[in-house]
């Protein structure tokens, strides 16, 4: 699609791998190793710097297998369309149905 901006998302595992490589080999080597296919290297460079700033969050996300493969770090309730109270009510209702073996 001409004119469209395409961003490749990376898992938290991949982000941490990139950060570690950057810290030992520098930005030039990191861009060559992980982003050689990207035409706008400056954008990838900025992305690496941003990941480095968020390293603590990324490392925390890599502690469990479930969150290590995720590409976005969102806190609970961010992507929900229901208010938290309504969502909790819904969870209780579903659990009650499960307990009744419905």
mmCIF file with all atom_site columns, C-alpha atoms in Angstrom:
data_model
loop_
_atom_site.group_PDB
_atom_site.id
_atom_site.type_symbol
_atom_site.label_atom_id
_atom_site.label_alt_id
_atom_site.label_comp_id
_atom_site.label_asym_id
_atom_site.label_entity_id
_atom_site.label_seq_id
_atom_site.pdbx_PDB_ins_code
_atom_site.Cartn_x
_atom_site.Cartn_y
_atom_site.Cartn_z
_atom_site.occupancy
_atom_site.B_iso_or_equiv
_atom_site.pdbx_formal_charge
_atom_site.auth_seq_id
_atom_site.auth_comp_id
_atom_site.auth_asym_id
_atom_site.auth_atom_id
_atom_site.pdbx_PDB_model_num
ATOM 1   C CA . UNK A 1 1   ? 0.000   0.000   0.000  1.00 0.00 ? 1   UNK A CA 1
ATOM 2   C CA . UNK A 1 2   ? 1.771   3.185   -1.165 1.00 0.00 ? 2   UNK A CA 1
ATOM 3   C CA . UNK A 1 3   ? 2.263   5.883   1.435  1.00 0.00 ? 3   UNK A CA 1
ATOM 4   C CA . UNK A 1 4   ? 1.302   3.599   4.300  1.00 0.00 ? 4   UNK A CA 1
ATOM 5   C CA . UNK A 1 5   ? 3.522   3.371   7.329  1.00 0.00 ? 5   UNK A CA 1
ATOM 6   C CA . UNK A 1 6   ? 4.324   -0.182  8.348  1.00 0.00 ? 6   UNK A CA 1
ATOM 7   C CA . UNK A 1 7   ? 5.819   -0.923  11.752 1.00 0.00 ? 7   UNK A CA 1
ATOM 8   C CA . UNK A 1 8   ? 6.965   -4.377  12.708 1.00 0.00 ? 8   UNK A CA 1
ATOM 9   C CA . UNK A 1 9   ? 6.151   -5.201  16.301 1.00 0.00 ? 9   UNK A CA 1
ATOM 10  C CA . UNK A 1 10  ? 8.599   -7.166  18.402 1.00 0.00 ? 10  UNK A CA 1
ATOM 11  C CA . UNK A 1 11  ? 7.930   -9.389  21.380 1.00 0.00 ? 11  UNK A CA 1
ATOM 12  C CA . UNK A 1 12  ? 9.329   -8.439  24.769 1.00 0.00 ? 12  UNK A CA 1
ATOM 13  C CA . UNK A 1 13  ? 11.878  -11.260 24.382 1.00 0.00 ? 13  UNK A CA 1
ATOM 14  C CA . UNK A 1 14  ? 13.090  -9.798  21.100 1.00 0.00 ? 14  UNK A CA 1
ATOM 15  C CA . UNK A 1 15  ? 13.231  -6.272  22.549 1.00 0.00 ? 15  UNK A CA 1
ATOM 16  C CA . UNK A 1 16  ? 15.397  -7.503  25.428 1.00 0.00 ? 16  UNK A CA 1
ATOM 17  C CA . UNK A 1 17  ? 17.666  -9.348  22.995 1.00 0.00 ? 17  UNK A CA 1
ATOM 18  C CA . UNK A 1 18  ? 18.086  -6.133  20.978 1.00 0.00 ? 18  UNK A CA 1
ATOM 19  C CA . UNK A 1 19  ? 18.822  -4.091  24.134 1.00 0.00 ? 19  UNK A CA 1
ATOM 20  C CA . UNK A 1 20  ? 21.484  -6.549  25.308 1.00 0.00 ? 20  UNK A CA 1
ATOM 21  C CA . UNK A 1 21  ? 23.125  -6.609  21.878 1.00 0.00 ? 21  UNK A CA 1
ATOM 22  C CA . UNK A 1 22  ? 23.106  -2.798  21.743 1.00 0.00 ? 22  UNK A CA 1
ATOM 23  C CA . UNK A 1 23  ? 24.764  -2.518  25.166 1.00 0.00 ? 23  UNK A CA 1
ATOM 24  C CA . UNK A 1 24  ? 27.659  -4.773  24.167 1.00 0.00 ? 24  UNK A CA 1
ATOM 25  C CA . UNK A 1 25  ? 28.042  -3.969  20.452 1.00 0.00 ? 25  UNK A CA 1
ATOM 26  C CA . UNK A 1 26  ? 26.738  -0.422  19.935 1.00 0.00 ? 26  UNK A CA 1
ATOM 27  C CA . UNK A 1 27  ? 23.976  1.028   17.809 1.00 0.00 ? 27  UNK A CA 1
ATOM 28  C CA . UNK A 1 28  ? 25.589  0.530   14.390 1.00 0.00 ? 28  UNK A CA 1
ATOM 29  C CA . UNK A 1 29  ? 26.034  -3.204  14.906 1.00 0.00 ? 29  UNK A CA 1
ATOM 30  C CA . UNK A 1 30  ? 22.532  -3.483  16.395 1.00 0.00 ? 30  UNK A CA 1
ATOM 31  C CA . UNK A 1 31  ? 20.940  -1.836  13.371 1.00 0.00 ? 31  UNK A CA 1
ATOM 32  C CA . UNK A 1 32  ? 22.890  -4.098  11.009 1.00 0.00 ? 32  UNK A CA 1
ATOM 33  C CA . UNK A 1 33  ? 21.983  -7.252  12.928 1.00 0.00 ? 33  UNK A CA 1
ATOM 34  C CA . UNK A 1 34  ? 18.310  -6.647  13.701 1.00 0.00 ? 34  UNK A CA 1
ATOM 35  C CA . UNK A 1 35  ? 17.126  -3.915  11.326 1.00 0.00 ? 35  UNK A CA 1
ATOM 36  C CA . UNK A 1 36  ? 19.116  -4.390  8.112  1.00 0.00 ? 36  UNK A CA 1
ATOM 37  C CA . UNK A 1 37  ? 15.845  -4.791  6.172  1.00 0.00 ? 37  UNK A CA 1
ATOM 38  C CA . UNK A 1 38  ? 14.512  -1.410  7.344  1.00 0.00 ? 38  UNK A CA 1
ATOM 39  C CA . UNK A 1 39  ? 14.950  1.545   4.997  1.00 0.00 ? 39  UNK A CA 1
ATOM 40  C CA . UNK A 1 40  ? 14.592  4.270   7.641  1.00 0.00 ? 40  UNK A CA 1
ATOM 41  C CA . UNK A 1 41  ? 17.387  3.348   10.037 1.00 0.00 ? 41  UNK A CA 1
ATOM 42  C CA . UNK A 1 42  ? 16.911  6.493   12.154 1.00 0.00 ? 42  UNK A CA 1
ATOM 43  C CA . UNK A 1 43  ? 13.429  5.317   13.153 1.00 0.00 ? 43  UNK A CA 1
ATOM 44  C CA . UNK A 1 44  ? 14.816  1.939   14.226 1.00 0.00 ? 44  UNK A CA 1
ATOM 45  C CA . UNK A 1 45  ? 17.622  3.657   16.104 1.00 0.00 ? 45  UNK A CA 1
ATOM 46  C CA . UNK A 1 46  ? 15.106  5.760   18.034 1.00 0.00 ? 46  UNK A CA 1
ATOM 47  C CA . UNK A 1 47  ? 13.091  2.630   18.772 1.00 0.00 ? 47  UNK A CA 1
ATOM 48  C CA . UNK A 1 48  ? 16.149  0.906   20.265 1.00 0.00 ? 48  UNK A CA 1
ATOM 49  C CA . UNK A 1 49  ? 16.820  3.947   22.476 1.00 0.00 ? 49  UNK A CA 1
ATOM 50  C CA . UNK A 1 50  ? 13.196  3.941   23.619 1.00 0.00 ? 50  UNK A CA 1
ATOM 51  C CA . UNK A 1 51  ? 13.352  0.230   24.467 1.00 0.00 ? 51  UNK A CA 1
ATOM 52  C CA . UNK A 1 52  ? 16.556  0.868   26.439 1.00 0.00 ? 52  UNK A CA 1
ATOM 53  C CA . UNK A 1 53  ? 14.756  3.546   28.475 1.00 0.00 ? 53  UNK A CA 1
ATOM 54  C CA . UNK A 1 54  ? 11.951  1.050   29.165 1.00 0.00 ? 54  UNK A CA 1
ATOM 55  C CA . UNK A 1 55  ? 14.310  -1.830  29.947 1.00 0.00 ? 55  UNK A CA 1
ATOM 56  C CA . UNK A 1 56  ? 12.968  -2.384  33.483 1.00 0.00 ? 56  UNK A CA 1
ATOM 57  C CA . UNK A 1 57  ? 9.416   -2.778  32.163 1.00 0.00 ? 57  UNK A CA 1
ATOM 58  C CA . UNK A 1 58  ? 10.566  -5.071  29.353 1.00 0.00 ? 58  UNK A CA 1
ATOM 59  C CA . UNK A 1 59  ? 12.628  -7.221  31.744 1.00 0.00 ? 59  UNK A CA 1
ATOM 60  C CA . UNK A 1 60  ? 9.663   -7.516  34.107 1.00 0.00 ? 60  UNK A CA 1
ATOM 61  C CA . UNK A 1 61  ? 7.505   -8.610  31.169 1.00 0.00 ? 61  UNK A CA 1
ATOM 62  C CA . UNK A 1 62  ? 10.038  -11.286 30.215 1.00 0.00 ? 62  UNK A CA 1
ATOM 63  C CA . UNK A 1 63  ? 9.753   -13.004 33.608 1.00 0.00 ? 63  UNK A CA 1
ATOM 64  C CA . UNK A 1 64  ? 6.680   -15.016 32.578 1.00 0.00 ? 64  UNK A CA 1
ATOM 65  C CA . UNK A 1 65  ? 6.219   -16.948 29.361 1.00 0.00 ? 65  UNK A CA 1
ATOM 66  C CA . UNK A 1 66  ? 2.776   -15.414 28.841 1.00 0.00 ? 66  UNK A CA 1
ATOM 67  C CA . UNK A 1 67  ? 3.982   -11.808 28.834 1.00 0.00 ? 67  UNK A CA 1
ATOM 68  C CA . UNK A 1 68  ? 7.390   -12.479 27.255 1.00 0.00 ? 68  UNK A CA 1
ATOM 69  C CA . UNK A 1 69  ? 5.781   -13.161 23.878 1.00 0.00 ? 69  UNK A CA 1
ATOM 70  C CA . UNK A 1 70  ? 3.495   -10.135 24.011 1.00 0.00 ? 70  UNK A CA 1
ATOM 71  C CA . UNK A 1 71  ? 4.298   -7.205  21.780 1.00 0.00 ? 71  UNK A CA 1
ATOM 72  C CA . UNK A 1 72  ? 2.542   -4.453  23.721 1.00 0.00 ? 72  UNK A CA 1
ATOM 73  C CA . UNK A 1 73  ? 2.838   -3.706  27.417 1.00 0.00 ? 73  UNK A CA 1
ATOM 74  C CA . UNK A 1 74  ? -0.535  -2.424  28.533 1.00 0.00 ? 74  UNK A CA 1
ATOM 75  C CA . UNK A 1 75  ? -1.720  -2.223  32.093 1.00 0.00 ? 75  UNK A CA 1
ATOM 76  C CA . UNK A 1 76  ? -4.930  -3.983  33.019 1.00 0.00 ? 76  UNK A CA 1
ATOM 77  C CA . UNK A 1 77  ? -8.056  -2.192  31.853 1.00 0.00 ? 77  UNK A CA 1
ATOM 78  C CA . UNK A 1 78  ? -6.385  -0.066  29.171 1.00 0.00 ? 78  UNK A CA 1
ATOM 79  C CA . UNK A 1 79  ? -7.845  -1.873  26.170 1.00 0.00 ? 79  UNK A CA 1
ATOM 80  C CA . UNK A 1 80  ? -11.203 -2.665  27.767 1.00 0.00 ? 80  UNK A CA 1
ATOM 81  C CA . UNK A 1 81  ? -14.392 -1.165  26.449 1.00 0.00 ? 81  UNK A CA 1
ATOM 82  C CA . UNK A 1 82  ? -16.349 -1.860  29.643 1.00 0.00 ? 82  UNK A CA 1
ATOM 83  C CA . UNK A 1 83  ? -15.879 -0.031  32.929 1.00 0.00 ? 83  UNK A CA 1
ATOM 84  C CA . UNK A 1 84  ? -13.827 -2.067  35.394 1.00 0.00 ? 84  UNK A CA 1
ATOM 85  C CA . UNK A 1 85  ? -16.800 -2.627  37.732 1.00 0.00 ? 85  UNK A CA 1
ATOM 86  C CA . UNK A 1 86  ? -18.933 -3.991  34.880 1.00 0.00 ? 86  UNK A CA 1
ATOM 87  C CA . UNK A 1 87  ? -16.112 -6.246  33.742 1.00 0.00 ? 87  UNK A CA 1
ATOM 88  C CA . UNK A 1 88  ? -15.705 -7.667  37.265 1.00 0.00 ? 88  UNK A CA 1
ATOM 89  C CA . UNK A 1 89  ? -19.452 -8.325  37.451 1.00 0.00 ? 89  UNK A CA 1
ATOM 90  C CA . UNK A 1 90  ? -19.263 -10.148 34.149 1.00 0.00 ? 90  UNK A CA 1
ATOM 91  C CA . UNK A 1 91  ? -16.359 -12.292 35.388 1.00 0.00 ? 91  UNK A CA 1
ATOM 92  C CA . UNK A 1 92  ? -18.291 -13.209 38.545 1.00 0.00 ? 92  UNK A CA 1
ATOM 93  C CA . UNK A 1 93  ? -21.351 -14.123 36.464 1.00 0.00 ? 93  UNK A CA 1
ATOM 94  C CA . UNK A 1 94  ? -19.326 -16.343 34.105 1.00 0.00 ? 94  UNK A CA 1
ATOM 95  C CA . UNK A 1 95  ? -17.602 -18.045 37.046 1.00 0.00 ? 95  UNK A CA 1
ATOM 96  C CA . UNK A 1 96  ? -20.983 -18.678 38.696 1.00 0.00 ? 96  UNK A CA 1
ATOM 97  C CA . UNK A 1 97  ? -22.232 -20.301 35.484 1.00 0.00 ? 97  UNK A CA 1
ATOM 98  C CA . UNK A 1 98  ? -19.124 -22.471 35.346 1.00 0.00 ? 98  UNK A CA 1
ATOM 99  C CA . UNK A 1 99  ? -19.663 -23.582 38.936 1.00 0.00 ? 99  UNK A CA 1
ATOM 100 C CA . UNK A 1 100 ? -23.217 -24.590 38.029 1.00 0.00 ? 100 UNK A CA 1
ATOM 101 C CA . UNK A 1 101 ? -21.778 -26.593 35.109 1.00 0.00 ? 101 UNK A CA 1
ATOM 102 C CA . UNK A 1 102 ? -23.845 -24.713 32.550 1.00 0.00 ? 102 UNK A CA 1
#
